Amino acid sequence: MSKLLKPNPELANLIHAKCVGLSNWHGLIPELFPNAKYVHGIMTGSMEPYLKKLRHYAGELPLLNGDYGSTEGFIGVTVNPGLPPELATYAVPPHTSYFEFIPLTQLENNDAASSFLNPVGLTEVKLGEEYEIAITNPAGLYRCRIGDVVKVVGFHNSTPEIKFVGRSNLVLSINIDKTTETELQFAVEAAGKVLEKEKLEVVEFTSHVDLSKEPGHYVISWEINGEASEQVLGECCNCLDKSFVNNGYITSRKDNSIGPLELRVVRRGTFQKILEHSVGLGAAVGQYKTPRCIGPTNTAVLQILTENVVKTYLSTACF
């Protein structure tokens, strides 16, 4: 790169002066790129936890969510790009692939791998219902379940307008509880506000179920950007436990069929090791997403987390 790029002290001094003038890096993007009109990218699903930080860097620049696609095919067009990313909806283009929708009630009441599921077509979905998407595409994929759960929130002309809900396989469950990625994200955001007391934030997080002892319990692993006090982290742990509001979890905590939630703080760089592990197995860096729920068979990732734990806390919250 040194053959292509030459030192530019004037530009370096200008950038330094602009950065020094910022308050905690707020508005960094428009400061460095004054002609920028907006920030465009994928901001839903597993990317949603980074919105707060992106807004901080973007300042007054609007955030425009991208279209909805997957490795298996193009799924949805953003029809209202001016909406906040949290409210983004997508119109399904009927000509790109053949789409089928498996009602979420079928997945909850039956074996998710069952061959007796009855998907509905693009014109048969119902407003307000949630579905898992299956795609048959021109490349040869036949009725491929991509694992995304969406909710029908309206219709654009005659095609469904959908909102991404989460991944169907990202569910924490021990007893009668079924905690989704969205609920996990909500709990982490709530507890993150407690962490802000010490001007710290959650850099990355994930979760898994610990069944090594009875009763089993949820384990949330956090990587944070500094040292927090024991009292604040204890409060964060209690807040996480109380923020799971689905009836199955609350009932199970009350009758002690699910134990107190455990918060584990891991070393800085732990999630970078998980990324490197995934890339080493063949995952593309550009498509990597931090796993928010780690299954019991993913022993390598669980081992990375366990080896890098620096502090643990058990909830003392009352139910």
Short mmCIF file of N, CA, C and O in Angstrom, two decimals, residues 38 97 127 160 177 193 222 226 248 257 282 293 304:
data_model
loop_
_atom_site.label_atom_id
_atom_site.label_comp_id
_atom_site.label_asym_id
_atom_site.label_seq_id
_atom_site.Cartn_x
_atom_site.Cartn_y
_atom_site.Cartn_z
N TYR A 38 -26.99 10.31 3.60
CA TYR A 38 -27.61 9.30 4.45
C TYR A 38 -26.65 8.12 4.62
O TYR A 38 -25.63 8.04 3.93
N SER A 97 -38.67 -15.47 -7.00
CA SER A 97 -38.67 -16.88 -6.58
C SER A 97 -40.10 -17.28 -6.29
O SER A 97 -41.01 -16.43 -6.27
N LEU A 127 -53.06 -11.25 7.46
CA LEU A 127 -52.56 -10.06 8.14
C LEU A 127 -52.38 -10.35 9.63
O LEU A 127 -53.26 -10.90 10.29
N PRO A 160 -47.73 -9.32 -0.23
CA PRO A 160 -47.60 -9.10 1.22
C PRO A 160 -46.47 -8.14 1.56
O PRO A 160 -45.42 -8.14 0.92
N ASP A 177 -40.86 -22.41 28.37
CA ASP A 177 -40.44 -21.10 27.87
C ASP A 177 -39.94 -21.20 26.44
O ASP A 177 -39.35 -22.20 26.05
N LYS A 193 -28.87 -0.26 29.72
CA LYS A 193 -29.14 1.07 30.28
C LYS A 193 -28.62 1.19 31.70
O LYS A 193 -28.23 2.26 32.15
N TRP A 222 -21.52 -11.44 28.02
CA TRP A 222 -21.30 -10.06 27.60
C TRP A 222 -19.82 -9.78 27.40
O TRP A 222 -18.99 -10.20 28.20
N GLY A 226 -15.05 -1.91 29.09
CA GLY A 226 -14.32 -1.38 30.24
C GLY A 226 -14.63 -2.17 31.49
O GLY A 226 -15.27 -3.22 31.45
N GLY A 248 -44.09 -18.28 29.72
CA GLY A 248 -43.41 -19.54 30.00
C GLY A 248 -42.21 -19.35 30.90
O GLY A 248 -41.99 -20.14 31.83
N SER A 257 -38.62 -24.25 38.07
CA SER A 257 -38.24 -25.21 37.03
C SER A 257 -37.19 -24.62 36.09
O SER A 257 -36.63 -25.32 35.25
N GLY A 282 -14.77 -22.01 7.24
CA GLY A 282 -15.25 -21.74 5.88
C GLY A 282 -16.29 -20.66 5.75
O GLY A 282 -16.75 -20.36 4.65
N CYS A 293 -27.68 -17.09 19.96
CA CYS A 293 -28.05 -18.23 20.79
C CYS A 293 -27.22 -19.43 20.35
O CYS A 293 -27.25 -19.80 19.17
N ILE A 304 -14.77 -21.59 23.73
CA ILE A 304 -14.13 -20.27 23.62
C ILE A 304 -14.70 -19.32 24.67
O ILE A 304 -13.97 -18.60 25.35
#
